[in-house]
Structures are given as structure tokens and as C-alpha cells.
mmCIF file with all atom_site columns, C-alpha atoms in Angstrom:
data_model
loop_
_atom_site.group_PDB
_atom_site.id
_atom_site.type_symbol
_atom_site.label_atom_id
_atom_site.label_alt_id
_atom_site.label_comp_id
_atom_site.label_asym_id
_atom_site.label_entity_id
_atom_site.label_seq_id
_atom_site.pdbx_PDB_ins_code
_atom_site.Cartn_x
_atom_site.Cartn_y
_atom_site.Cartn_z
_atom_site.occupancy
_atom_site.B_iso_or_equiv
_atom_site.pdbx_formal_charge
_atom_site.auth_seq_id
_atom_site.auth_comp_id
_atom_site.auth_asym_id
_atom_site.auth_atom_id
_atom_site.pdbx_PDB_model_num
ATOM 1   C CA . MET A 1 1   ? 0.062   -0.003 -0.225  1.00 57.00 ? 239 MET A CA 1
ATOM 2   C CA . LYS A 1 2   ? 2.784   2.380  1.065   1.00 57.00 ? 240 LYS A CA 1
ATOM 3   C CA . THR A 1 3   ? 4.752   1.538  -2.753  1.00 68.00 ? 241 THR A CA 1
ATOM 4   C CA . TYR A 1 4   ? 1.199   2.622  -4.645  1.00 52.00 ? 242 TYR A CA 1
ATOM 5   C CA . ARG A 1 5   ? 0.923   5.934  -2.164  1.00 65.00 ? 243 ARG A CA 1
ATOM 6   C CA . ASP A 1 6   ? 4.573   6.946  -3.091  1.00 59.00 ? 244 ASP A CA 1
ATOM 7   C CA . GLU A 1 7   ? 4.141   5.967  -6.755  1.00 62.00 ? 245 GLU A CA 1
ATOM 8   C CA . VAL A 1 8   ? 0.654   7.983  -6.982  1.00 60.00 ? 246 VAL A CA 1
ATOM 9   C CA . ARG A 1 9   ? 1.973   10.808 -4.733  1.00 71.00 ? 247 ARG A CA 1
ATOM 10  C CA . GLN A 1 10  ? 5.360   10.243 -7.852  1.00 74.00 ? 248 GLN A CA 1
ATOM 11  C CA . ALA A 1 11  ? 2.810   10.864 -10.535 1.00 76.00 ? 249 ALA A CA 1
ATOM 12  C CA . GLN A 1 12  ? 1.274   13.684 -9.102  1.00 80.00 ? 250 GLN A CA 1
ATOM 13  C CA . ASP A 1 13  ? 4.498   15.574 -7.853  1.00 78.00 ? 251 ASP A CA 1
ATOM 14  C CA . GLU A 1 14  ? 5.547   15.172 -11.644 1.00 86.00 ? 252 GLU A CA 1
ATOM 15  C CA . LEU A 1 15  ? 2.030   16.163 -13.445 1.00 85.00 ? 253 LEU A CA 1
ATOM 16  C CA . ALA A 1 16  ? 2.574   19.631 -11.248 1.00 87.00 ? 254 ALA A CA 1
ATOM 17  C CA . VAL A 1 17  ? 6.369   20.261 -12.329 1.00 87.00 ? 255 VAL A CA 1
ATOM 18  C CA . SER A 1 18  ? 5.268   19.567 -15.864 1.00 91.00 ? 256 SER A CA 1
ATOM 19  C CA . TYR A 1 19  ? 2.896   22.907 -15.883 1.00 91.00 ? 257 TYR A CA 1
ATOM 20  C CA . LEU A 1 20  ? 5.846   24.812 -13.329 1.00 93.00 ? 258 LEU A CA 1
ATOM 21  C CA . PRO A 1 21  ? 6.966   26.674 -17.073 1.00 93.00 ? 259 PRO A CA 1
ATOM 22  C CA . ALA A 1 22  ? 2.806   27.427 -17.519 1.00 93.00 ? 260 ALA A CA 1
ATOM 23  C CA . VAL A 1 23  ? 2.561   28.740 -13.730 1.00 94.00 ? 261 VAL A CA 1
ATOM 24  C CA . ARG A 1 24  ? 6.077   31.390 -14.516 1.00 94.00 ? 262 ARG A CA 1
ATOM 25  C CA . ALA A 1 25  ? 4.694   32.132 -17.682 1.00 92.00 ? 263 ALA A CA 1
ATOM 26  C CA . MET A 1 26  ? 1.352   33.299 -16.274 1.00 91.00 ? 264 MET A CA 1
ATOM 27  C CA . ALA A 1 27  ? 3.126   35.457 -12.924 1.00 93.00 ? 265 ALA A CA 1
ATOM 28  C CA . PHE A 1 28  ? 5.623   37.191 -15.429 1.00 91.00 ? 266 PHE A CA 1
ATOM 29  C CA . ARG A 1 29  ? 2.449   38.365 -18.051 1.00 85.00 ? 267 ARG A CA 1
ATOM 30  C CA . MET A 1 30  ? 0.549   39.480 -14.516 1.00 86.00 ? 268 MET A CA 1
ATOM 31  C CA . LYS A 1 31  ? 3.600   40.769 -13.092 1.00 87.00 ? 269 LYS A CA 1
ATOM 32  C CA . GLU A 1 32  ? 3.788   43.238 -16.581 1.00 80.00 ? 270 GLU A CA 1
ATOM 33  C CA . ARG A 1 33  ? 0.825   44.621 -15.284 1.00 77.00 ? 271 ARG A CA 1
ATOM 34  C CA . LEU A 1 34  ? 2.236   45.346 -11.675 1.00 81.00 ? 272 LEU A CA 1
ATOM 35  C CA . PRO A 1 35  ? 4.042   47.992 -10.611 1.00 76.00 ? 273 PRO A CA 1
ATOM 36  C CA . SER A 1 36  ? 7.277   47.387 -9.826  1.00 77.00 ? 274 SER A CA 1
ATOM 37  C CA . ASN A 1 37  ? 7.492   46.217 -5.782  1.00 78.00 ? 275 ASN A CA 1
ATOM 38  C CA . ILE A 1 38  ? 5.991   43.248 -6.915  1.00 85.00 ? 276 ILE A CA 1
ATOM 39  C CA . GLU A 1 39  ? 8.417   40.588 -7.161  1.00 90.00 ? 277 GLU A CA 1
ATOM 40  C CA . VAL A 1 40  ? 7.491   37.921 -10.307 1.00 93.00 ? 278 VAL A CA 1
ATOM 41  C CA . ASP A 1 41  ? 9.209   34.916 -7.661  1.00 94.00 ? 279 ASP A CA 1
ATOM 42  C CA . ASP A 1 42  ? 6.426   35.385 -5.053  1.00 94.00 ? 280 ASP A CA 1
ATOM 43  C CA . LEU A 1 43  ? 3.552   35.518 -7.345  1.00 94.00 ? 281 LEU A CA 1
ATOM 44  C CA . ILE A 1 44  ? 5.322   32.092 -9.176  1.00 95.00 ? 282 ILE A CA 1
ATOM 45  C CA . SER A 1 45  ? 5.878   31.125 -5.239  1.00 95.00 ? 283 SER A CA 1
ATOM 46  C CA . ILE A 1 46  ? 2.655   31.415 -4.839  1.00 95.00 ? 284 ILE A CA 1
ATOM 47  C CA . GLY A 1 47  ? 1.617   29.752 -8.425  1.00 94.00 ? 285 GLY A CA 1
ATOM 48  C CA . ALA A 1 48  ? 3.598   26.609 -7.633  1.00 94.00 ? 286 ALA A CA 1
ATOM 49  C CA . GLU A 1 49  ? 2.462   26.116 -4.265  1.00 93.00 ? 287 GLU A CA 1
ATOM 50  C CA . GLU A 1 50  ? -1.144  26.083 -5.257  1.00 94.00 ? 288 GLU A CA 1
ATOM 51  C CA . LEU A 1 51  ? -0.123  23.687 -8.264  1.00 93.00 ? 289 LEU A CA 1
ATOM 52  C CA . ILE A 1 52  ? 1.218   21.536 -6.116  1.00 92.00 ? 290 ILE A CA 1
ATOM 53  C CA . LYS A 1 53  ? -1.979  21.089 -3.720  1.00 90.00 ? 291 LYS A CA 1
ATOM 54  C CA . LEU A 1 54  ? -4.190  20.728 -7.206  1.00 91.00 ? 292 LEU A CA 1
ATOM 55  C CA . SER A 1 55  ? -2.087  18.091 -8.748  1.00 90.00 ? 293 SER A CA 1
ATOM 56  C CA . ARG A 1 56  ? -3.024  16.107 -5.354  1.00 87.00 ? 294 ARG A CA 1
ATOM 57  C CA . ARG A 1 57  ? -7.234  16.626 -5.893  1.00 85.00 ? 295 ARG A CA 1
ATOM 58  C CA . TYR A 1 58  ? -6.852  16.090 -9.920  1.00 85.00 ? 296 TYR A CA 1
ATOM 59  C CA . ASP A 1 59  ? -9.192  13.102 -11.044 1.00 80.00 ? 297 ASP A CA 1
ATOM 60  C CA . VAL A 1 60  ? -9.233  12.614 -14.262 1.00 76.00 ? 298 VAL A CA 1
ATOM 61  C CA . ALA A 1 61  ? -11.988 11.315 -14.364 1.00 75.00 ? 299 ALA A CA 1
ATOM 62  C CA . LYS A 1 62  ? -14.081 15.116 -13.789 1.00 80.00 ? 300 LYS A CA 1
ATOM 63  C CA . ASN A 1 63  ? -11.033 16.733 -15.926 1.00 76.00 ? 301 ASN A CA 1
ATOM 64  C CA . ASP A 1 64  ? -9.285  15.393 -18.910 1.00 80.00 ? 302 ASP A CA 1
ATOM 65  C CA . SER A 1 65  ? -7.123  18.743 -18.855 1.00 87.00 ? 303 SER A CA 1
ATOM 66  C CA . PHE A 1 66  ? -4.912  19.004 -15.684 1.00 89.00 ? 304 PHE A CA 1
ATOM 67  C CA . TRP A 1 67  ? -4.147  23.104 -16.876 1.00 89.00 ? 305 TRP A CA 1
ATOM 68  C CA . GLY A 1 68  ? -8.222  23.228 -17.903 1.00 88.00 ? 306 GLY A CA 1
ATOM 69  C CA . TYR A 1 69  ? -8.942  22.336 -14.254 1.00 89.00 ? 307 TYR A CA 1
ATOM 70  C CA . ALA A 1 70  ? -5.971  24.075 -12.624 1.00 91.00 ? 308 ALA A CA 1
ATOM 71  C CA . LYS A 1 71  ? -5.724  26.927 -14.625 1.00 91.00 ? 309 LYS A CA 1
ATOM 72  C CA . THR A 1 72  ? -8.149  29.555 -13.119 1.00 90.00 ? 310 THR A CA 1
ATOM 73  C CA . ARG A 1 73  ? -7.207  28.196 -9.917  1.00 92.00 ? 311 ARG A CA 1
ATOM 74  C CA . VAL A 1 74  ? -3.757  29.225 -10.117 1.00 94.00 ? 312 VAL A CA 1
ATOM 75  C CA . GLN A 1 75  ? -4.546  32.623 -11.292 1.00 90.00 ? 313 GLN A CA 1
ATOM 76  C CA . GLY A 1 76  ? -6.328  32.950 -8.247  1.00 90.00 ? 314 GLY A CA 1
ATOM 77  C CA . SER A 1 77  ? -4.153  32.342 -5.463  1.00 93.00 ? 315 SER A CA 1
ATOM 78  C CA . MET A 1 78  ? -1.952  34.754 -6.972  1.00 91.00 ? 316 MET A CA 1
ATOM 79  C CA . PHE A 1 79  ? -4.640  37.040 -6.958  1.00 87.00 ? 317 PHE A CA 1
ATOM 80  C CA . ASP A 1 80  ? -5.331  36.439 -3.659  1.00 87.00 ? 318 ASP A CA 1
ATOM 81  C CA . TYR A 1 81  ? -1.368  37.160 -2.666  1.00 89.00 ? 319 TYR A CA 1
ATOM 82  C CA . LEU A 1 82  ? -2.033  40.948 -4.125  1.00 85.00 ? 320 LEU A CA 1
ATOM 83  C CA . ARG A 1 83  ? -5.163  41.223 -2.293  1.00 80.00 ? 321 ARG A CA 1
ATOM 84  C CA . SER A 1 84  ? -3.319  40.007 1.004   1.00 80.00 ? 322 SER A CA 1
ATOM 85  C CA . LEU A 1 85  ? -0.558  42.827 0.209   1.00 77.00 ? 323 LEU A CA 1
ATOM 86  C CA . ASP A 1 86  ? -3.497  45.389 2.196   1.00 62.00 ? 324 ASP A CA 1
ATOM 87  C CA . VAL A 1 87  ? -1.965  48.821 0.354   1.00 60.00 ? 325 VAL A CA 1
ATOM 88  C CA . VAL A 1 88  ? -5.642  50.104 0.388   1.00 58.00 ? 326 VAL A CA 1
ATOM 89  C CA . SER A 1 89  ? -6.927  51.869 3.390   1.00 59.00 ? 327 SER A CA 1
ATOM 90  C CA . ARG A 1 90  ? -9.990  53.859 3.520   1.00 57.00 ? 328 ARG A CA 1
ATOM 91  C CA . THR A 1 91  ? -7.970  57.066 3.364   1.00 58.00 ? 329 THR A CA 1
ATOM 92  C CA . ASN A 1 92  ? -6.467  55.834 0.358   1.00 74.00 ? 330 ASN A CA 1
ATOM 93  C CA . ARG A 1 93  ? -8.982  55.342 -1.568  1.00 75.00 ? 331 ARG A CA 1
ATOM 94  C CA . LYS A 1 94  ? -10.407 58.508 -1.269  1.00 81.00 ? 332 LYS A CA 1
ATOM 95  C CA . LEU A 1 95  ? -6.616  59.691 -2.046  1.00 87.00 ? 333 LEU A CA 1
ATOM 96  C CA . ILE A 1 96  ? -6.598  57.888 -5.169  1.00 83.00 ? 334 ILE A CA 1
ATOM 97  C CA . ARG A 1 97  ? -9.701  58.956 -6.719  1.00 81.00 ? 335 ARG A CA 1
ATOM 98  C CA . ASN A 1 98  ? -8.173  62.335 -6.160  1.00 88.00 ? 336 ASN A CA 1
ATOM 99  C CA . ILE A 1 99  ? -5.401  61.624 -8.082  1.00 88.00 ? 337 ILE A CA 1
ATOM 100 C CA . ASP A 1 100 ? -7.207  60.025 -11.297 1.00 81.00 ? 338 ASP A CA 1
ATOM 101 C CA . ALA A 1 101 ? -9.301  63.408 -10.907 1.00 84.00 ? 339 ALA A CA 1
ATOM 102 C CA . GLU A 1 102 ? -6.136  65.438 -11.138 1.00 88.00 ? 340 GLU A CA 1
ATOM 103 C CA . THR A 1 103 ? -4.289  63.284 -13.561 1.00 85.00 ? 341 THR A CA 1
ATOM 104 C CA . THR A 1 104 ? -7.005  63.782 -16.298 1.00 80.00 ? 342 THR A CA 1
ATOM 105 C CA . ARG A 1 105 ? -7.156  67.303 -15.677 1.00 86.00 ? 343 ARG A CA 1
ATOM 106 C CA . TYR A 1 106 ? -4.078  67.750 -15.929 1.00 87.00 ? 344 TYR A CA 1
ATOM 107 C CA . ILE A 1 107 ? -3.666  65.464 -19.393 1.00 82.00 ? 345 ILE A CA 1
ATOM 108 C CA . SER A 1 108 ? -5.853  66.998 -20.868 1.00 80.00 ? 346 SER A CA 1
ATOM 109 C CA . GLU A 1 109 ? -4.070  70.655 -20.046 1.00 87.00 ? 347 GLU A CA 1
ATOM 110 C CA . ASN A 1 110 ? -1.290  69.500 -20.643 1.00 86.00 ? 348 ASN A CA 1
ATOM 111 C CA . ASN A 1 111 ? -0.903  66.798 -23.051 1.00 78.00 ? 349 ASN A CA 1
ATOM 112 C CA . GLU A 1 112 ? 1.706   64.866 -20.822 1.00 80.00 ? 350 GLU A CA 1
ATOM 113 C CA . ASP A 1 113 ? 1.488   63.109 -17.179 1.00 81.00 ? 351 ASP A CA 1
ATOM 114 C CA . PRO A 1 114 ? 2.099   65.049 -13.735 1.00 89.00 ? 352 PRO A CA 1
ATOM 115 C CA . SER A 1 115 ? 4.982   64.667 -11.523 1.00 91.00 ? 353 SER A CA 1
ATOM 116 C CA . ASP A 1 116 ? 4.256   63.066 -8.184  1.00 92.00 ? 354 ASP A CA 1
ATOM 117 C CA . GLU A 1 117 ? 5.351   65.961 -7.303  1.00 94.00 ? 355 GLU A CA 1
ATOM 118 C CA . TYR A 1 118 ? 3.535   67.948 -8.582  1.00 94.00 ? 356 TYR A CA 1
ATOM 119 C CA . LEU A 1 119 ? 0.585   65.301 -7.398  1.00 94.00 ? 357 LEU A CA 1
ATOM 120 C CA . SER A 1 120 ? 1.887   66.223 -3.870  1.00 94.00 ? 358 SER A CA 1
ATOM 121 C CA . LYS A 1 121 ? 1.822   70.312 -4.275  1.00 93.00 ? 359 LYS A CA 1
ATOM 122 C CA . VAL A 1 122 ? -1.568  70.305 -5.395  1.00 93.00 ? 360 VAL A CA 1
ATOM 123 C CA . LEU A 1 123 ? -3.443  67.969 -3.618  1.00 93.00 ? 361 LEU A CA 1
ATOM 124 C CA . GLY A 1 124 ? -1.271  68.398 -0.006  1.00 92.00 ? 362 GLY A CA 1
ATOM 125 C CA . GLU A 1 125 ? -0.536  65.025 0.480   1.00 91.00 ? 363 GLU A CA 1
ATOM 126 C CA . ASP A 1 126 ? 3.706   63.543 0.764   1.00 90.00 ? 364 ASP A CA 1
ATOM 127 C CA . ILE A 1 127 ? 4.891   62.523 -2.134  1.00 91.00 ? 365 ILE A CA 1
ATOM 128 C CA . GLU A 1 128 ? 5.432   58.663 -0.680  1.00 88.00 ? 366 GLU A CA 1
ATOM 129 C CA . LYS A 1 129 ? 1.439   58.810 0.548   1.00 88.00 ? 367 LYS A CA 1
ATOM 130 C CA . ILE A 1 130 ? 1.223   59.875 -3.507  1.00 90.00 ? 368 ILE A CA 1
ATOM 131 C CA . LYS A 1 131 ? 3.230   57.297 -4.652  1.00 86.00 ? 369 LYS A CA 1
ATOM 132 C CA . ASP A 1 132 ? 2.358   54.462 -2.439  1.00 83.00 ? 370 ASP A CA 1
ATOM 133 C CA . ALA A 1 133 ? -1.708  55.433 -3.946  1.00 85.00 ? 371 ALA A CA 1
ATOM 134 C CA . LYS A 1 134 ? -0.802  54.752 -7.567  1.00 83.00 ? 372 LYS A CA 1
ATOM 135 C CA . ILE A 1 135 ? 0.839   51.653 -5.945  1.00 80.00 ? 373 ILE A CA 1
ATOM 136 C CA . ALA A 1 136 ? -2.482  50.333 -4.887  1.00 79.00 ? 374 ALA A CA 1
ATOM 137 C CA . SER A 1 137 ? -4.216  51.824 -7.661  1.00 77.00 ? 375 SER A CA 1
ATOM 138 C CA . ASP A 1 138 ? -2.280  49.622 -10.023 1.00 77.00 ? 376 ASP A CA 1
ATOM 139 C CA . ILE A 1 139 ? -2.647  47.018 -8.306  1.00 78.00 ? 377 ILE A CA 1
ATOM 140 C CA . TYR A 1 140 ? -6.398  46.858 -8.337  1.00 73.00 ? 378 TYR A CA 1
ATOM 141 C CA . ALA A 1 141 ? -6.929  47.725 -11.646 1.00 72.00 ? 379 ALA A CA 1
ATOM 142 C CA . LEU A 1 142 ? -5.082  43.997 -12.724 1.00 74.00 ? 380 LEU A CA 1
ATOM 143 C CA . LEU A 1 143 ? -7.680  42.293 -10.016 1.00 72.00 ? 381 LEU A CA 1
ATOM 144 C CA . PRO A 1 144 ? -11.403 41.249 -11.540 1.00 68.00 ? 382 PRO A CA 1
ATOM 145 C CA . LEU A 1 145 ? -14.033 43.785 -12.736 1.00 67.00 ? 383 LEU A CA 1
ATOM 146 C CA . ASP A 1 146 ? -16.670 43.032 -9.890  1.00 63.00 ? 384 ASP A CA 1
ATOM 147 C CA . GLU A 1 147 ? -13.849 43.925 -6.887  1.00 65.00 ? 385 GLU A CA 1
ATOM 148 C CA . GLN A 1 148 ? -12.672 47.021 -8.879  1.00 66.00 ? 386 GLN A CA 1
ATOM 149 C CA . LEU A 1 149 ? -15.962 48.351 -8.887  1.00 63.00 ? 387 LEU A CA 1
ATOM 150 C CA . SER A 1 150 ? -16.198 47.758 -5.076  1.00 58.00 ? 388 SER A CA 1
ATOM 151 C CA . PHE A 1 151 ? -13.354 49.597 -4.608  1.00 55.00 ? 389 PHE A CA 1
ATOM 152 C CA . SER A 1 152 ? -14.731 52.302 -6.508  1.00 52.00 ? 390 SER A CA 1
ATOM 153 C CA . HIS A 1 153 ? -16.484 53.597 -3.136  1.00 48.00 ? 391 HIS A CA 1
ATOM 154 C CA . ASP A 1 154 ? -15.105 54.708 0.214   1.00 43.00 ? 392 ASP A CA 1
ATOM 155 C CA . ILE A 1 155 ? -17.297 51.731 2.119   1.00 38.00 ? 393 ILE A CA 1
ATOM 156 C CA . ALA A 1 156 ? -17.410 48.324 0.018   1.00 41.00 ? 394 ALA A CA 1
ATOM 157 C CA . THR A 1 157 ? -20.511 47.091 -0.726  1.00 43.00 ? 395 THR A CA 1
ATOM 158 C CA . ASP A 1 158 ? -21.557 43.708 -1.873  1.00 45.00 ? 396 ASP A CA 1
ATOM 159 C CA . THR A 1 159 ? -22.480 43.545 -5.108  1.00 46.00 ? 397 THR A CA 1
ATOM 160 C CA . GLN A 1 160 ? -26.352 42.606 -6.010  1.00 52.00 ? 398 GLN A CA 1
ATOM 161 C CA . ILE A 1 161 ? -26.471 42.419 -9.546  1.00 56.00 ? 399 ILE A CA 1
ATOM 162 C CA . GLU A 1 162 ? -27.155 39.922 -11.881 1.00 67.00 ? 400 GLU A CA 1
ATOM 163 C CA . GLU A 1 163 ? -23.905 38.956 -14.183 1.00 65.00 ? 401 GLU A CA 1
ATOM 164 C CA . GLU A 1 164 ? -26.404 39.081 -16.992 1.00 73.00 ? 402 GLU A CA 1
ATOM 165 C CA . GLU A 1 165 ? -27.144 42.537 -16.301 1.00 74.00 ? 403 GLU A CA 1
ATOM 166 C CA . LEU A 1 166 ? -23.739 43.458 -15.718 1.00 72.00 ? 404 LEU A CA 1
ATOM 167 C CA . ILE A 1 167 ? -23.057 41.559 -18.941 1.00 76.00 ? 405 ILE A CA 1
ATOM 168 C CA . GLU A 1 168 ? -25.497 44.860 -20.432 1.00 81.00 ? 406 GLU A CA 1
ATOM 169 C CA . ILE A 1 169 ? -24.817 47.562 -18.136 1.00 80.00 ? 407 ILE A CA 1
ATOM 170 C CA . ILE A 1 170 ? -21.076 47.027 -19.867 1.00 80.00 ? 408 ILE A CA 1
ATOM 171 C CA . THR A 1 171 ? -22.072 46.259 -23.382 1.00 83.00 ? 409 THR A CA 1
ATOM 172 C CA . ASN A 1 172 ? -24.359 49.486 -23.391 1.00 85.00 ? 410 ASN A CA 1
ATOM 173 C CA . ILE A 1 173 ? -21.353 51.343 -22.077 1.00 84.00 ? 411 ILE A CA 1
ATOM 174 C CA . MET A 1 174 ? -18.874 49.783 -24.563 1.00 84.00 ? 412 MET A CA 1
ATOM 175 C CA . LYS A 1 175 ? -21.750 51.387 -27.104 1.00 86.00 ? 413 LYS A CA 1
ATOM 176 C CA . THR A 1 176 ? -20.998 54.551 -26.170 1.00 87.00 ? 414 THR A CA 1
ATOM 177 C CA . LEU A 1 177 ? -17.276 54.601 -26.120 1.00 85.00 ? 415 LEU A CA 1
ATOM 178 C CA . SER A 1 178 ? -14.791 55.915 -29.191 1.00 88.00 ? 416 SER A CA 1
ATOM 179 C CA . GLU A 1 179 ? -13.338 53.193 -31.275 1.00 89.00 ? 417 GLU A CA 1
ATOM 180 C CA . ARG A 1 180 ? -10.023 53.919 -29.772 1.00 88.00 ? 418 ARG A CA 1
ATOM 181 C CA . ASP A 1 181 ? -11.728 53.785 -25.851 1.00 87.00 ? 419 ASP A CA 1
ATOM 182 C CA . GLN A 1 182 ? -13.149 50.013 -27.205 1.00 89.00 ? 420 GLN A CA 1
ATOM 183 C CA . LEU A 1 183 ? -10.281 49.138 -28.418 1.00 90.00 ? 421 LEU A CA 1
ATOM 184 C CA . ILE A 1 184 ? -8.281  49.981 -25.694 1.00 88.00 ? 422 ILE A CA 1
ATOM 185 C CA . ILE A 1 185 ? -10.690 47.719 -23.771 1.00 85.00 ? 423 ILE A CA 1
ATOM 186 C CA . GLN A 1 186 ? -10.113 44.801 -25.625 1.00 87.00 ? 424 GLN A CA 1
ATOM 187 C CA . LEU A 1 187 ? -6.472  44.801 -25.385 1.00 88.00 ? 425 LEU A CA 1
ATOM 188 C CA . TYR A 1 188 ? -6.690  45.342 -21.565 1.00 83.00 ? 426 TYR A CA 1
ATOM 189 C CA . TYR A 1 189 ? -9.464  42.698 -20.868 1.00 79.00 ? 427 TYR A CA 1
ATOM 190 C CA . PHE A 1 190 ? -9.357  40.142 -23.577 1.00 79.00 ? 428 PHE A CA 1
ATOM 191 C CA . GLU A 1 191 ? -6.074  40.858 -24.768 1.00 81.00 ? 429 GLU A CA 1
ATOM 192 C CA . GLU A 1 192 ? -4.503  40.884 -21.762 1.00 78.00 ? 430 GLU A CA 1
ATOM 193 C CA . LEU A 1 193 ? -1.989  43.401 -22.956 1.00 84.00 ? 431 LEU A CA 1
ATOM 194 C CA . ASN A 1 194 ? -0.316  45.803 -20.980 1.00 82.00 ? 432 ASN A CA 1
ATOM 195 C CA . LEU A 1 195 ? -0.057  49.559 -20.565 1.00 83.00 ? 433 LEU A CA 1
ATOM 196 C CA . ARG A 1 196 ? 3.338   49.457 -22.501 1.00 85.00 ? 434 ARG A CA 1
ATOM 197 C CA . GLU A 1 197 ? 1.982   47.527 -25.088 1.00 88.00 ? 435 GLU A CA 1
ATOM 198 C CA . ILE A 1 198 ? -1.158  49.178 -25.832 1.00 90.00 ? 436 ILE A CA 1
ATOM 199 C CA . SER A 1 199 ? 0.504   52.388 -25.638 1.00 89.00 ? 437 SER A CA 1
ATOM 200 C CA . GLU A 1 200 ? 3.087   51.174 -28.438 1.00 90.00 ? 438 GLU A CA 1
ATOM 201 C CA . VAL A 1 201 ? 0.058   50.212 -30.338 1.00 89.00 ? 439 VAL A CA 1
ATOM 202 C CA . LEU A 1 202 ? -1.795  52.686 -30.282 1.00 88.00 ? 440 LEU A CA 1
ATOM 203 C CA . GLU A 1 203 ? 0.564   55.903 -29.696 1.00 88.00 ? 441 GLU A CA 1
ATOM 204 C CA . ILE A 1 204 ? -0.915  57.354 -26.644 1.00 86.00 ? 442 ILE A CA 1
ATOM 205 C CA . THR A 1 205 ? 0.639   57.333 -23.098 1.00 83.00 ? 443 THR A CA 1
ATOM 206 C CA . GLU A 1 206 ? 0.279   54.825 -20.258 1.00 82.00 ? 444 GLU A CA 1
ATOM 207 C CA . SER A 1 207 ? -1.246  57.338 -18.067 1.00 79.00 ? 445 SER A CA 1
ATOM 208 C CA . ARG A 1 208 ? -4.018  57.738 -20.432 1.00 81.00 ? 446 ARG A CA 1
ATOM 209 C CA . ILE A 1 209 ? -4.659  54.214 -21.285 1.00 85.00 ? 447 ILE A CA 1
ATOM 210 C CA . SER A 1 210 ? -4.824  54.019 -17.266 1.00 81.00 ? 448 SER A CA 1
ATOM 211 C CA . GLN A 1 211 ? -7.430  57.425 -16.778 1.00 80.00 ? 449 GLN A CA 1
ATOM 212 C CA . ILE A 1 212 ? -9.638  55.883 -19.906 1.00 84.00 ? 450 ILE A CA 1
ATOM 213 C CA . HIS A 1 213 ? -9.963  52.112 -18.283 1.00 82.00 ? 451 HIS A CA 1
ATOM 214 C CA . LYS A 1 214 ? -10.575 53.663 -14.877 1.00 79.00 ? 452 LYS A CA 1
ATOM 215 C CA . GLU A 1 215 ? -13.339 55.921 -16.062 1.00 81.00 ? 453 GLU A CA 1
ATOM 216 C CA . VAL A 1 216 ? -14.411 53.331 -17.916 1.00 82.00 ? 454 VAL A CA 1
ATOM 217 C CA . ILE A 1 217 ? -15.355 51.541 -14.409 1.00 78.00 ? 455 ILE A CA 1
ATOM 218 C CA . LYS A 1 218 ? -16.683 54.307 -12.796 1.00 76.00 ? 456 LYS A CA 1
ATOM 219 C CA . LYS A 1 219 ? -19.231 54.381 -15.877 1.00 78.00 ? 457 LYS A CA 1
ATOM 220 C CA . ILE A 1 220 ? -19.715 51.283 -15.039 1.00 77.00 ? 458 ILE A CA 1
ATOM 221 C CA . ARG A 1 221 ? -20.241 51.524 -12.121 1.00 71.00 ? 459 ARG A CA 1
ATOM 222 C CA . LEU A 1 222 ? -22.816 54.630 -12.042 1.00 72.00 ? 460 LEU A CA 1
ATOM 223 C CA . GLN A 1 223 ? -24.734 52.722 -14.342 1.00 74.00 ? 461 GLN A CA 1
ATOM 224 C CA . ILE A 1 224 ? -24.786 49.846 -11.655 1.00 69.00 ? 462 ILE A CA 1
ATOM 225 C CA . GLU A 1 225 ? -26.172 52.362 -9.241  1.00 63.00 ? 463 GLU A CA 1
ATOM 226 C CA . LYS A 1 226 ? -28.952 53.402 -11.486 1.00 67.00 ? 464 LYS A CA 1
ATOM 227 C CA . ALA A 1 227 ? -30.178 49.975 -12.258 1.00 63.00 ? 465 ALA A CA 1
ATOM 228 C CA . GLY A 1 228 ? -30.119 49.414 -7.882  1.00 56.00 ? 466 GLY A CA 1
ATOM 229 C CA . GLY A 1 229 ? -27.510 47.196 -7.976  1.00 48.00 ? 467 GLY A CA 1
ATOM 230 C CA . LEU A 1 230 ? -25.624 48.752 -5.381  1.00 48.00 ? 468 LEU A CA 1
#
């Protein structure tokens, strides 16, 4: 019996090891959309640990593809790690929104990004707080859409809207966007390009792309509130 268990465990370990390159690729791809202070090795470690756990529970009779079974769960473990960093306080939520608003105004008037020093002076905040808030904003921009919608308010609330209704709201908002803005959202969410890659494709600054993305999130949130969902 012990020999059989050892053989099963070895087969499970070999299965997990065979998909480690896929975990590494996922981590590096995610890292491209995260601030520099997030280490890719941490993402790989978290993902690999989850992969091993999943190999222990995998039942080929129920799932004919191990990676099909594991991929979403491995990605979820990386998201859980980002959430665990707890980079956003109630105060920072307000500061992030103020930074977004001032950045949008500044870009529209000057066609370039405001410096951290400028934002610190205009908003009356310590420059390190400005930097921390921007990092927090970048992290939350990578999380699932429902969490971004909740993040847009000081007090997070539970979403009470059906998935079909949310899809309809998003579809209707997308129709109101310019072709360029629609393309930005498509490239970001569906093609999973990072801001630098989108910037190179469309020849728009990364900050402007980030602001467009955040403005779309705000529009979705407002429509959900009108629908009585939140």
C-alpha cells in the first residue's frame, strides 16, 4: 500500500512539475501589468504551491485537462496574494480618486503626465503617500472587475446585480465609447496586453490609457447604481 501511495504521489508531483513553465509564464505576464515593487518570484512561488495542491486533488475522470482544471485556480491564488498585501486603506481610496481626477484634468490641459511632485503639491499630500496610492491603484486595476467596481467607493458594498444585467450594462457603455477607447478595453481585458504594449500599439501615453480604463470603470459603477444594484 505504501508503495502504491508513493507512486501516486510521484505521479502527482511530476504532473505539477510539467506545468511549472505555464505558471511561470502566467506570473511574468501578470507582473507586466503590476508595479515594480511586486516581485515576480513571489507570484511564481504562490502559483507553484497552489499547483502542487491541485495536483493532489485532480481527478482525471472529472477533468480531462489538468491545466484547464488548474489555470483559473492558480491565477486566483496570485490574486489572493495581491489582495493580502492590503495596500489600500479607506484614506487611500479617497486619495486615489483625487489623483485620478487631477491626472485626467492635467493630461487634458497639458497633454502629458503630471509628476508625483506636482500631485503632492496640488493635493497637499506627502509624496510617498502619492506614490503608495498610485501603486495601490495599479494593483487593483488588475483584479477582477467586480472588485474594481467595489473599490471605486470609500465603503465597499456587496454587488446585488445579476451577471446578465452587468454584462448588458458593460455592453451598452462600450457602445458609447470611441473606437479607440473600445480598443483599449479590449486589448487590456481580452488580449491581456499591459499598458506599455497598448501604448506602443496606439501611440498614447500609459497614463492616459490608465485613466481611460478607470473612467470606464466609473461609468459602469454609476450605471449599476442607477439600476439599483449597489
